[in-house]
Structure formats: C-alpha cells, structure tokens
Coordinates of C-alpha atoms and ligand atoms in Angstrom, one line a residue:
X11 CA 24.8 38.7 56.1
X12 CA 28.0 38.8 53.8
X13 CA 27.9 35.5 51.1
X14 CA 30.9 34.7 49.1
X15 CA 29.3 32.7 46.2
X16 CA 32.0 31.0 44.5
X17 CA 30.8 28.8 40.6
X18 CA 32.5 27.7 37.8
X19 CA 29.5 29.5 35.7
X20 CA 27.4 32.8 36.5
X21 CA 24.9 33.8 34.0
X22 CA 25.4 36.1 32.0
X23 CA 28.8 35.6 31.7
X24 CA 29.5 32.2 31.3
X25 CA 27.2 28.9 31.7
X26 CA 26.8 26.1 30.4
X27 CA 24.0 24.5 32.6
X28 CA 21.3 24.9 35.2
X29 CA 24.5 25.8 37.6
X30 CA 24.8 29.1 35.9
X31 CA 21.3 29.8 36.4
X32 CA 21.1 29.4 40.2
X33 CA 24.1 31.2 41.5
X34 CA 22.2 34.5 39.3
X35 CA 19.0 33.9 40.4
X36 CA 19.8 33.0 44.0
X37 CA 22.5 35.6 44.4
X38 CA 20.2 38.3 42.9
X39 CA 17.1 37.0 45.5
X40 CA 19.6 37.0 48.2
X41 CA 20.3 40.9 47.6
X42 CA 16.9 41.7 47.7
X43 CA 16.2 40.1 50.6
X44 CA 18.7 43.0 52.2
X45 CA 22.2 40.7 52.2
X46 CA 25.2 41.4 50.1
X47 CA 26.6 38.9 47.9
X48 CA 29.9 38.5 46.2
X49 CA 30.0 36.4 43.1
X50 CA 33.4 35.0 42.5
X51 CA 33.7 32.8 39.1
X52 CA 37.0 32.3 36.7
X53 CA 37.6 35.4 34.5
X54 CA 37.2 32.9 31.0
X55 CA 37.3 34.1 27.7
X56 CA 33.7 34.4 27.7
X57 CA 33.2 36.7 30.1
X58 CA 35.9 38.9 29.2
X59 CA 34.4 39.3 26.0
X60 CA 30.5 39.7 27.3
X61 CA 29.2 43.1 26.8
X62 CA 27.9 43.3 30.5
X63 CA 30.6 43.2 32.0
X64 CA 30.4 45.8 34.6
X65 CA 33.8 48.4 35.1
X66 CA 36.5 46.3 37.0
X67 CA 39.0 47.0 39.3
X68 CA 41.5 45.1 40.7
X69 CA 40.5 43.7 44.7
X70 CA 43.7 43.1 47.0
X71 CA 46.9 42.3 46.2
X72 CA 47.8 39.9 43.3
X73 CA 47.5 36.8 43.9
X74 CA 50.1 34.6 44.4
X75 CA 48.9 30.8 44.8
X76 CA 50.9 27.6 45.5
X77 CA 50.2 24.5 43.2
X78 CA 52.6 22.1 44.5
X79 CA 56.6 22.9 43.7
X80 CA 55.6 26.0 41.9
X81 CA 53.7 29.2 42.4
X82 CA 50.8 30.5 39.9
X83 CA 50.3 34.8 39.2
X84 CA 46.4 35.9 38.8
X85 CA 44.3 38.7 40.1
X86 CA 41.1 39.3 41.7
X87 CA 39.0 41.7 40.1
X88 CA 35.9 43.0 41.4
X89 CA 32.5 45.1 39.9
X90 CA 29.5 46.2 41.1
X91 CA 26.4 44.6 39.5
X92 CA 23.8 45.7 41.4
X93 CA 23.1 46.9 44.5
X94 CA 24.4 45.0 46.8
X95 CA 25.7 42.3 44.4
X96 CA 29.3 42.1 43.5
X97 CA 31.1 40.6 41.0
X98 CA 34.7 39.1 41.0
X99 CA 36.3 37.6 38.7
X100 CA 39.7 35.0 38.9
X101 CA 42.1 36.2 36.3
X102 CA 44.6 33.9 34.9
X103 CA 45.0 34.1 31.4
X104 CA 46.5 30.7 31.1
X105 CA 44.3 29.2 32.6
X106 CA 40.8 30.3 31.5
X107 CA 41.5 32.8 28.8
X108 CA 40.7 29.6 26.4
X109 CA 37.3 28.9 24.1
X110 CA 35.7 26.6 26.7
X111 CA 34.8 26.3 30.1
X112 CA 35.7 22.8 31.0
X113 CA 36.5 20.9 27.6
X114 CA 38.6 21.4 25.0
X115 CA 36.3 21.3 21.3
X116 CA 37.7 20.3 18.5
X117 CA 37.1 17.6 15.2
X118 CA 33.4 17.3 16.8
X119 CA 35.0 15.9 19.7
X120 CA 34.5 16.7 23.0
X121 CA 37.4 16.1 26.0
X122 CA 38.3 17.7 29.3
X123 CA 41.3 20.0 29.3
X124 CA 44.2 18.0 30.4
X125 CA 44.9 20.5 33.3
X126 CA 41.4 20.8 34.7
X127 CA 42.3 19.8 38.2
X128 CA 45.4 22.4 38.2
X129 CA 42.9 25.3 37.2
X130 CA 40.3 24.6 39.7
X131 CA 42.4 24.0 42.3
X132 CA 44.2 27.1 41.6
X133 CA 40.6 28.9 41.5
X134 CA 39.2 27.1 44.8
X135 CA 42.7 28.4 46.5
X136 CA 42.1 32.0 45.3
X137 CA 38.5 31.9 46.7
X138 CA 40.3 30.4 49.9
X139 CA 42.2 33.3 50.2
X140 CA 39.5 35.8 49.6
X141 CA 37.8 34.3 52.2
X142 CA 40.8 34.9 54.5
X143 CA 42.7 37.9 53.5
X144 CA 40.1 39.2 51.0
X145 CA 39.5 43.2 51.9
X146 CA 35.8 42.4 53.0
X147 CA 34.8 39.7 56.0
X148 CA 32.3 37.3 55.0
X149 CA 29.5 35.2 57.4
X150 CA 29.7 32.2 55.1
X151 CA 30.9 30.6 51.6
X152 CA 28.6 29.0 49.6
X153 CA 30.5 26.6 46.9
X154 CA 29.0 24.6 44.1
X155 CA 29.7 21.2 42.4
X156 CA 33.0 19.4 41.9
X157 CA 34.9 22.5 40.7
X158 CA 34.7 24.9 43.9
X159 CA 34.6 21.7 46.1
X160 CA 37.7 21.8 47.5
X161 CA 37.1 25.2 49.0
X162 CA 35.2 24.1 52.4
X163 CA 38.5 22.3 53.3
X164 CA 40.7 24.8 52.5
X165 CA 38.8 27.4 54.9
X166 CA 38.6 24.2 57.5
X167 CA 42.4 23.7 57.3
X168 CA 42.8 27.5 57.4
X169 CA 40.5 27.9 60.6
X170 CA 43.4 25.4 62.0
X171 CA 46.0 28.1 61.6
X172 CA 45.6 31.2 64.1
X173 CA 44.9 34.5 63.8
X174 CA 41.3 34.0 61.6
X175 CA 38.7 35.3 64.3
X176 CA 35.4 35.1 62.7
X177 CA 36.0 32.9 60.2
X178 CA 33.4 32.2 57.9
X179 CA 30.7 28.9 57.5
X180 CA 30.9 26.8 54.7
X181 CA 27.8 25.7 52.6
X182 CA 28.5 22.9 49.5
X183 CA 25.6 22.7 47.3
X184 CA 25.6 19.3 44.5
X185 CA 23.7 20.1 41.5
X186 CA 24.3 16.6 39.6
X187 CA 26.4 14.1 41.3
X188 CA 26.9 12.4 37.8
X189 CA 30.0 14.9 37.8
X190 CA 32.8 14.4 40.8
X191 CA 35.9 16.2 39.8
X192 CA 37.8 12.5 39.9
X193 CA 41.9 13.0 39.4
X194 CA 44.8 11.1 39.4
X195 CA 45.6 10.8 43.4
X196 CA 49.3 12.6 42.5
X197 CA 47.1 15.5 41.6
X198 CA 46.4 16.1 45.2
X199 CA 49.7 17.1 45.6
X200 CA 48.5 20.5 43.8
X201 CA 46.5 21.2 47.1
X202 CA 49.7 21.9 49.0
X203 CA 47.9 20.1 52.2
X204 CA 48.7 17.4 54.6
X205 CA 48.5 14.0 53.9
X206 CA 45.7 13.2 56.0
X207 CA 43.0 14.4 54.0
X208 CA 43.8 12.2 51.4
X209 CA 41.8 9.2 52.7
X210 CA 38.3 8.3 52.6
X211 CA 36.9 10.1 55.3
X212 CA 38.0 13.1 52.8
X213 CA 39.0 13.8 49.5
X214 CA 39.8 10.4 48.7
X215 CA 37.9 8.3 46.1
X216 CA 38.6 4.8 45.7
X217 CA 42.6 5.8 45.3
X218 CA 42.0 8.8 43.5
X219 CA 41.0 12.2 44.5
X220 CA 37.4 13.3 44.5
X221 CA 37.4 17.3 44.6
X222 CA 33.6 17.0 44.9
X223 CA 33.8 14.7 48.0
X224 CA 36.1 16.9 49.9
X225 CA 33.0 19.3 49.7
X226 CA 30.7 16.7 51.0
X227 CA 33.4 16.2 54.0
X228 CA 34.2 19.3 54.7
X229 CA 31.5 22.0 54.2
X230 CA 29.4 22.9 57.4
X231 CA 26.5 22.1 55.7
X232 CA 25.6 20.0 52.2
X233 CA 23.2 21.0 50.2
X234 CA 21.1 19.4 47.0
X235 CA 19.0 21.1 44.4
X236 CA 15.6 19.4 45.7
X237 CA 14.2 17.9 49.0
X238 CA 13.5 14.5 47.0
X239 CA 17.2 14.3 45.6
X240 CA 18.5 15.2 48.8
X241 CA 16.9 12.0 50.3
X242 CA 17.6 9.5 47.1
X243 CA 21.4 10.4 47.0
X244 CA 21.7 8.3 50.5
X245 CA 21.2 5.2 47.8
X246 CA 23.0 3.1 46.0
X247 CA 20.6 3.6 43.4
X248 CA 21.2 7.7 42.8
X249 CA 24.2 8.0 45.1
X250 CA 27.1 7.2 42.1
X251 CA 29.4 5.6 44.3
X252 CA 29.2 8.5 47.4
X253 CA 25.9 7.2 49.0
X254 CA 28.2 6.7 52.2
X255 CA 30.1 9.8 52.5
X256 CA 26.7 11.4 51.7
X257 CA 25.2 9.2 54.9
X258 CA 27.5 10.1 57.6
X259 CA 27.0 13.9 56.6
X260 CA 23.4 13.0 56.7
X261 CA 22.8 15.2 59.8
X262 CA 23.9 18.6 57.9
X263 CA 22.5 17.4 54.3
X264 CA 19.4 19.3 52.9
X265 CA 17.8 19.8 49.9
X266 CA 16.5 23.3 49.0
X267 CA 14.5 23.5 45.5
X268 CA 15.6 26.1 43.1
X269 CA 13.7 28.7 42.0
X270 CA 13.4 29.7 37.8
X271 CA 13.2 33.0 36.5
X272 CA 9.7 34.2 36.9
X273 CA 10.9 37.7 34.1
X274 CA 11.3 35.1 31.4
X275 CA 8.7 32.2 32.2
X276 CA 5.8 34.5 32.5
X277 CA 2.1 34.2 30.7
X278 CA 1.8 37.3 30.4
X279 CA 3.4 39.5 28.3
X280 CA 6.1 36.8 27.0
X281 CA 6.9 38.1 23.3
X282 CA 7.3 34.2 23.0
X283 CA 3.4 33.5 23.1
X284 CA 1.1 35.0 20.4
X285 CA -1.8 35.4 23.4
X286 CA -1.6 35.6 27.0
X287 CA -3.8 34.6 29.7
X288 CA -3.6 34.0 33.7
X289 CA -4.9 31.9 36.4
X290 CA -7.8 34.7 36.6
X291 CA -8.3 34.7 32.7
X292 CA -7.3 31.5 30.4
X293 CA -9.2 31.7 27.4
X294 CA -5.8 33.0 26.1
X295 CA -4.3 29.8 26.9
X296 CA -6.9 27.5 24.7
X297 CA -6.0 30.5 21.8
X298 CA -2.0 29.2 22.1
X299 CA -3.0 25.7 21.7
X300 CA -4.4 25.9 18.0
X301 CA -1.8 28.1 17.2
X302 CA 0.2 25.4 18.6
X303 CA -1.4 22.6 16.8
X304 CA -1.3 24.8 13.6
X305 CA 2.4 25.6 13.8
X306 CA 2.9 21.6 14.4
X307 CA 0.9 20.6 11.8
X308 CA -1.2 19.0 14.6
X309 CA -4.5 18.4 13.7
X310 CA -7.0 21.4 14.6
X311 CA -9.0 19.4 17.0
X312 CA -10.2 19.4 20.5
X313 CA -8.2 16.8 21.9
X314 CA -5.9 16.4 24.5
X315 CA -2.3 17.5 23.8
X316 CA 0.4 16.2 25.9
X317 CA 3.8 18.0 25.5
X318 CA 7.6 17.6 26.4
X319 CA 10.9 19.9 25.8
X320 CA 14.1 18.1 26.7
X321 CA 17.5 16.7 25.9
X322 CA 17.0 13.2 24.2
X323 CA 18.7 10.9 26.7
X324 CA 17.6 7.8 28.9
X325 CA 17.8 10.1 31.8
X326 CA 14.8 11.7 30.7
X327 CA 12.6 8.6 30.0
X328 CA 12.0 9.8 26.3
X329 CA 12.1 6.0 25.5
X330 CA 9.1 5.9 28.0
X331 CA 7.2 8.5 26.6
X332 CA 7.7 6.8 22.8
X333 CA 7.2 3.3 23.8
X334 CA 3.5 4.7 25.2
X335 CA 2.8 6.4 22.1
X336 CA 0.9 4.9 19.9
X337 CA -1.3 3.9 23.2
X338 CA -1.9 7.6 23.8
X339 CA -2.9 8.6 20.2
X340 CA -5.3 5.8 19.9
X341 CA -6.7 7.4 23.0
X342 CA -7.2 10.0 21.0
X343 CA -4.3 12.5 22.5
X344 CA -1.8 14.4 20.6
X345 CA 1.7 14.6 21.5
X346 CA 4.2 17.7 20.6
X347 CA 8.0 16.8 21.5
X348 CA 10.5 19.5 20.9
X349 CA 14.5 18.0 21.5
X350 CA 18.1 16.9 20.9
X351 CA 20.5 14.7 22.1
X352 CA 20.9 10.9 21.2
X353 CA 20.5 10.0 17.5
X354 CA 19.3 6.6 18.0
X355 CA 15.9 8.5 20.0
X356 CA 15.9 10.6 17.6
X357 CA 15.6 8.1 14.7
X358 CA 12.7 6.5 16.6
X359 CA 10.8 9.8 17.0
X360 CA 10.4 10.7 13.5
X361 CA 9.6 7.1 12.5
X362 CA 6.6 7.4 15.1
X363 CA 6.0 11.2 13.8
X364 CA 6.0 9.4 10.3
X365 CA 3.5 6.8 11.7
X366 CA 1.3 9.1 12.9
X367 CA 0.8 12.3 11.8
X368 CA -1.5 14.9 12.5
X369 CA -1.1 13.1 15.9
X370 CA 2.4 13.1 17.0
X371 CA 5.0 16.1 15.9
X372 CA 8.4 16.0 16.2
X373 CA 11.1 19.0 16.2
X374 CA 14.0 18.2 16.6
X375 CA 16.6 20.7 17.6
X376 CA 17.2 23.6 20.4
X377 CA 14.7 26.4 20.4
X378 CA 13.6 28.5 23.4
X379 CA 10.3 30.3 21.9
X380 CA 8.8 27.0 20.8
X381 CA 10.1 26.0 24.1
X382 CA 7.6 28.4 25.8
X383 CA 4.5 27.7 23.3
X384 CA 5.2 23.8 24.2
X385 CA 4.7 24.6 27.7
X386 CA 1.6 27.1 27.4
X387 CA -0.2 25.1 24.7
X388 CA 0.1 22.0 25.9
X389 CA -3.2 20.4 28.0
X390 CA -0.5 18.2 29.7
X391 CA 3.2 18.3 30.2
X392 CA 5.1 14.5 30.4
X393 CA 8.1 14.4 31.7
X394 CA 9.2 10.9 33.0
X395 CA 12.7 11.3 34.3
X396 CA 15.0 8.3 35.5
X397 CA 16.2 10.8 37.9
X398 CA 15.9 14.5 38.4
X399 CA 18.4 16.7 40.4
X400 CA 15.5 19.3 40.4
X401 CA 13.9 19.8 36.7
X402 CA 13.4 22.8 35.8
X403 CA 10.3 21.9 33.2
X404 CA 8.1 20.9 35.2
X405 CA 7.7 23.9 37.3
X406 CA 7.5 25.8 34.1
X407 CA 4.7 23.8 33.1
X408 CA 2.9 24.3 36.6
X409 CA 3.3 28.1 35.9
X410 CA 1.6 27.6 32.3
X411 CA -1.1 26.0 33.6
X412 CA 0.0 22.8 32.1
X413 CA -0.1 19.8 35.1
X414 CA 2.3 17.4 34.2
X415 CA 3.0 13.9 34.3
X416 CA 5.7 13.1 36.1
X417 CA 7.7 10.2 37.4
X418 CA 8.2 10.5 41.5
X419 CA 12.1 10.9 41.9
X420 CA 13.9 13.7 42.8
X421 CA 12.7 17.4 42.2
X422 CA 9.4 16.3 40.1
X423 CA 8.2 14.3 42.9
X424 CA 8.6 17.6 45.1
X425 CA 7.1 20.0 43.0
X426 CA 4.0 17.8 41.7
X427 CA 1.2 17.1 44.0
X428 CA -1.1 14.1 42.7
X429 CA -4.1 13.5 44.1
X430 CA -3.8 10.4 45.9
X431 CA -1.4 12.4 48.1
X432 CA -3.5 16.0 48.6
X433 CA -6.8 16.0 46.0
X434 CA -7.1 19.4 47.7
X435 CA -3.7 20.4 46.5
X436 CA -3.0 18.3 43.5
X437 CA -2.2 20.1 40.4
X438 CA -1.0 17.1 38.6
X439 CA -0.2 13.3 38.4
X440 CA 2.9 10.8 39.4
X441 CA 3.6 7.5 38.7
X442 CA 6.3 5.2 40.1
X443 CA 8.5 2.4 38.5
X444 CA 10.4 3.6 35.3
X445 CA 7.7 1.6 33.3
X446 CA 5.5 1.9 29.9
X447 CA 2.6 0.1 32.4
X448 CA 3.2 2.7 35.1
X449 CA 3.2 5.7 33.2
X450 CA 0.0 4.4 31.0
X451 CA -1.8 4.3 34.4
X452 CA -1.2 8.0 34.9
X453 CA -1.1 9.1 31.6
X454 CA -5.0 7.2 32.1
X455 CA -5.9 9.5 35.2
X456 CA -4.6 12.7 32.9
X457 CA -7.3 11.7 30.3
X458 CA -10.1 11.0 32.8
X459 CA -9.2 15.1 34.4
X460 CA -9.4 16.0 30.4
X461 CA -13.1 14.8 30.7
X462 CA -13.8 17.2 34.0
X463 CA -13.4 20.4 32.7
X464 CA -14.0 22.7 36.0
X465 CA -11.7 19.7 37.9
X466 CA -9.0 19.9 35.1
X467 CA -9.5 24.4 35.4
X468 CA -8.9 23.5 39.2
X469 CA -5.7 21.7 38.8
X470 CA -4.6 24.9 36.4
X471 CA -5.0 27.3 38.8
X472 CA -3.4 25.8 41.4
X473 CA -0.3 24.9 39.6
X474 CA -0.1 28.8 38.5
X475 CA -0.5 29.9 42.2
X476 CA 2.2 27.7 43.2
X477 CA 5.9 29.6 44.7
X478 CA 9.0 28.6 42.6
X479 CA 10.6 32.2 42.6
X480 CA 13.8 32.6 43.4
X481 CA 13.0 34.7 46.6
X482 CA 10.9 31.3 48.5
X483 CA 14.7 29.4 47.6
X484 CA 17.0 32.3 48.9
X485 CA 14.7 32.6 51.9
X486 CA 15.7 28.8 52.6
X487 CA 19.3 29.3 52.2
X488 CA 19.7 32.8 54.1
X489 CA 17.8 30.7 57.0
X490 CA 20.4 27.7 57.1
X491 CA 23.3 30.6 56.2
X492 CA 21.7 32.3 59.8
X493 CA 21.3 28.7 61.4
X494 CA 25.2 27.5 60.7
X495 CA 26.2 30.9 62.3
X496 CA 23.9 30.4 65.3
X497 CA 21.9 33.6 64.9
Ligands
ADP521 P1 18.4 19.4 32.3 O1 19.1 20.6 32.9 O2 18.7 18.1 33.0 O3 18.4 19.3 30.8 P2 16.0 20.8 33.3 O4 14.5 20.4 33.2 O5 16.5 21.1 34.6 O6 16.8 19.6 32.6 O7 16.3 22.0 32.4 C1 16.3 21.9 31.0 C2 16.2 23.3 30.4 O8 16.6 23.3 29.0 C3 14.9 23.9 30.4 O9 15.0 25.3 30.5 C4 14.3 23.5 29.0 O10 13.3 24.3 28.6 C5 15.5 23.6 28.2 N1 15.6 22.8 27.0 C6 16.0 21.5 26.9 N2 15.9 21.0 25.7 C7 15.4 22.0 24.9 C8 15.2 22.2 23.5 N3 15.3 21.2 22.7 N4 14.7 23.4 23.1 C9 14.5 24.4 24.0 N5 14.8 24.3 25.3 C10 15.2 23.1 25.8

C-alpha cells in the first residue's frame, strides 16, 4: 500500500511532542513491513536548518492554494529518506519559516501565532491536493491531530467532484483531545467550502470552527493512541466537549497503542546505564540501582525504590504520588522523582525531599540519561495519571524490568496487567479512583511482591517480554489501512 502521512511534527526535523515521535516510528515500521510511505509536514525553520535533511527536489507544480478572497504561493518538495520512505516538505516561507512551530515565544510568554488557522488550513489544502493531483496515487491518508484535521473533508468534498477514480481512504488519528484547533467561525471562510459543513454534524463547534472535529466527521476511520482512550473519549468525563461527535463515529473509532523506540530504550548496550542486564541475566539491573541510589544521595540500602519521570502537572497525579509519601517511606521505600513543570508541585517536592532525606530525592529539571537510570534502577515505577492518551513511561518501565503502578485509564490501563485480572500475565499493579487511599492499596500489593523475590523476578520478565515496538502498531494500522480499502 501507498500512505500519505501528513503531521504538523516529524522527528527529526521538528517536534515538539509524542506526535513527532509516532509519525517516525510508525512511518519507518510501516516501510519495513514492505509499504511505502510519504511524510508530508510544513517546511519550518527548523527543519530547514536540520542537518538531516535529505537532498530535495521540487514534486509537481507549485502550488497555488485558495484561502478565501486570495490565493497563497508554496511548493512541495520531496527527499528520499530511506527506502521506501519519502519525505515532503510544505514550503511557504511566510508561513512557517518562523522560530516556532505553533506559538509565538517571547518575554517568557507563550501565545499562538495569530494566523495559525490560515497556515494550517493552507497546509491541510496542499496535502489535499497531493492527494489528488500529487505525481504519485495513494491507497489512503493518514492525518493527525487538530492541525491536518481538516484534510479527510477536503478529500470527501473532492471525491464529490468527478474525474478522481481511485481516490484514496482517510484515517484521522487524535493524540490528545485537550487540543481542538477552535477558531473564530469567520475563519472557515479560509476553507473555500460550502456552507453546509459548517454545522455540527461537521466542523462546527458550539458557533466556532473545530478543525479537529471535521477530522472526527469526516475521516473513514478515527483513530486514538490506546484501546483504553479510545473507549473513555465516548465520556463526558475525557471527551472535552466532543464525546458526541466521537459517539456517532463510534462504529469506525479504534484505538491502536503506539509503539516507543526499542534503539534508544534498550537494557542493553544504552551508553545511558553504567551496567546492563536482560530478562535472561538481571544482576546488572540490581548493579544500576545503588549506582542509582548513590547518584541520588539515596541511602545505600536494600529497600524498595519506587521511581517516576514526568512533567509536574495534575494530569500526572504527582499530587497523588506526594500526598502518599511520607506513608511509603515509613514503609520503608525510597522514592526517586526526576521533573518539571508547575512551580507550586515543585515547591512541595523539595519540602518533602527536605523532610526526608536519604529517603526521597528530588531533581528537578529535564534530563534524558537520568531519565533512563530512573527507569532501570528503580524496583517500581509510579505513575498515577488523571488521564493518559497512551504514556509512553510506563511501557518504558515494563521494558526495564520495572512493573509499575499505575492508575487504570487510558493507555496504562492497556499496557499493565494486574493480577486480579491475569496472575498468569500480570507484570504489575492498577488501582482505580484518583485517590491517596486507592493508590496506598496498590502501592501495598507492590510491597508485599517486594517480599517474593522469584514472584517479583516473574513479574520482571514478563514485562521485558512484552511487544511495544513500533512494528506490533504498524501491523495494526496497515490492517485497518487494508480493511477501509476492502482488501
Ligand atoms: P507526556 O507526553 O504526557 O508528557 P508520556 O509518558 O507520553 O507523557 O511521555 C513523556 C516523555 O517525556 C517520556 O519519554 C519521558 O521519559 C519524558 N520526560 C518527561 N519529563 C521528563 C524529565 N523531567 N526528564 C527527562 N525525560 C522526561
């Protein structure tokens, strides 16, 4: 199959999330799996200055796009990454040749570029017309998030106009519905469609336009980055206000769990870890613990260490995890957090690291090798999310040999396996409400596996057998891509 991947961020050339990520790691599992993909993302300043940019050339004729009254110049160009990958790139200097992606960053301050729904409309148009007129035919468009969403109803409004035989399936894929592309309903005027869509069977949101909902409407199939999620978005609760466009697409709505990048997260050879070990051979792993608790300023002990690596917000339950604290050292645990984010949680940690040292470490700040000796020193990862898109941590963990501690939403409760649902299969432990009680009850069941050392060696094992590559994800979506075209 021929896939037109079209994101607002492809590592290595620009990202500023998980997003960027996916669209690598899926389009490079989907070329080994024998299909060809073609990468389209805006050409920003970012990626025009990256040194991997492969040699480009220019792909079709310039492009000349409609936004409203007037028309915008750009250009495709395309390179070859690999085999059977394919870059392209969206030039249009004024619009992306800037310092940031989406927001403009200035004083400290932070705030969308006042034009954001001009330049993604104009991108989402160009990816329209590859997809129609581009040199190469294409089995199916796969679009992501709020930026690209208004490309499954351009291709369903072109499919209206004759002459495209074979045109192409559409697949929308929500990473975090916290972010909906909302603009002022005059904006949709930029589209250059009919009327009709504008209403809330489409793109309309409560009066304004929702570039994200038209790719719920409109794609042939809707997809979310986790089973779990995938369900929970149907509620008011994790829905944000689109639970009921989300419902009647229900029938074509899936949830596909991503993979993570099994080159960088490895036990084994990772210049991040001072010893290495495997499911076969993990004295190495007890080895990166004291140098763990050494580098922490832990105490030297055999304990049980609990660890965590994340942003500091309320979304992460990190207000969970301290409120349970001093419980969990007077159990005798340790607790290693590394993270930024909200000042007010980060006050409170290093007043509890303060209160109990030798016990509790806290780092605050953004750093990717302590990141990986967390995660591989660590007895126990905890990681009680609000809500979880997918989480990308705690499969890290289950490849460390870490089981983690996890709250049951989203793409934690799909990953983990706790043994009151398989004890055959359960390679770590869930709780339910967003509460200190219900996390101290698993937090308990953590400490009583600590005491069962061939039971807790069990639960290691397993989690490092477990499949969260890239390939296990790309073989899901290259079976929907083949289901949507009826092969
Ligand atoms: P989210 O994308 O919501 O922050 P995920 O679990 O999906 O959560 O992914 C977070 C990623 O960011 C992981 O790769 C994690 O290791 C990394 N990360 C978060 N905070 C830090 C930090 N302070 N230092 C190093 N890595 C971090």
């Amino acid at each position: 199959m021929r896939v037109l991947l079209a994101a607002s961020e492809v590592y290595p050339f620009s990202k500023t999330g998980g997003l960027a990520d996916m669209t690598a790691g899926l389009t490079k599992a989907l070329a080994r799996l024998g299909h060809e993909a073609v990468v389209v993302s805006p050409f920003y300043r970012c990626a025009r200055k990256s040194s991997q940019l492969p040699e480009l050339e220019p792909w079709g004729p310039p492009l000349r796009i409609p936004l409203d009254g007037y028309t915008v110049e750009g250009r495709a160009l395309r390179g070859r990454l690999a085999a059977r990958i394919t870059i392209c790139f969206i030039e249009q200097p004024g619009f992306f040749d800037r310092p940031g992606l989406y927001d403009e960053i200035g004083a400290g301050r932070r705030a969308p570029y006042p034009d954001n729904a001009e330049r993604f409309i104009f991108f989402s148009k160009a990816v329209a017309r590859l997809a129609r007129e581009g040199p190469e035919r294409m089995d199916v468009v796969h679009t992501h998030d709020w930026q690209t969403g208004l490309v499954p109803l351009l291709v369903r409004h072109e499919t209206l106009r004759p002459g495209w035989i074979g045109a192409p399936r559409t697949v929308h894929t929500i990473h975090n519905l916290a972010y909906q592309g909302l603009e002022a309903a005059w904006k949709y005027a930029l589209t250059n469609l009919p009327p009709y869509y504008f209403h809330p069977d489409g793109a309309e949101f409560y009066g304004k336009l929702s570039l994200l909902k038209a790719g719920i409407a409109f794609a042939d199939a809707v997809t979310t980055v986790s089973p779990g999620y995938a369900r929970e978005i149907l509620n008011p609760e994790f829905g944000m206000g689109l639970e009921g466009a989300l419902r009647a697409r229900g029938s074509v709505l899936r949830g596909i769990l991503n993979g993570v990048d099994t080159e960088m997260w490895k036990t084994r050879g990772n210049p991040h870890l001072p010893f290495g070990y495997d499911a076969r051979r993990l004295e190495g792993k007890a080895r990166v613990k004291r140098a763990l608790q050494a580098e922490l300023g832990l105490r030297e002990a055999d304990v049980p260490l609990f660890g965590t690596v994340s942003r500091l917000e309320l979304q992460k339950g990190i207000d969970l995890a301290l409120e349970v604290l001093p419980w969990l050292t007077g159990r005798g645990a340790q607790y290693a957090l590394l993270g930024s984010g909200d000042p007010e949680l980060a006050a409170r940690a290093r007043e509890l690291a303060g209160k109990f040292p030798g016990r509790f470490a806290f780092v605050e700040g953004y750093n990717e090798p302590l990141a990986h000796r967390i995660e591989a020193g660590a007895d126990f990862y905890l990681m009680p999310s609000r809500f979880e898109p997918c989480g990308l941590n705690q499969m890290y963990s289950l490849r460390y040999g870490t089981p983690p501690v996890v709250r049951a939403v989203g793409g934690l409760n799909d990953a983990v396996v706790d043994a009151a649902e398989d004890p055959k299969r359960a390679n770590g432990f869930k709780f339910g409400p967003s509460e200190a009680e219900a996390l101290r009850g698993a937090l308990e069941r953590a400490l009583g596996l600590w005491r069962d050392p061939e039971a807790l060696r069990q639960y290691r094992i397993r989690g490092m057998r477990a499949d969260f590559s890239w390939r296990r994800a790309a073989r899901e979506y290259a079976a929907l891509y083949r289901e949507l075209l009826g092969r």
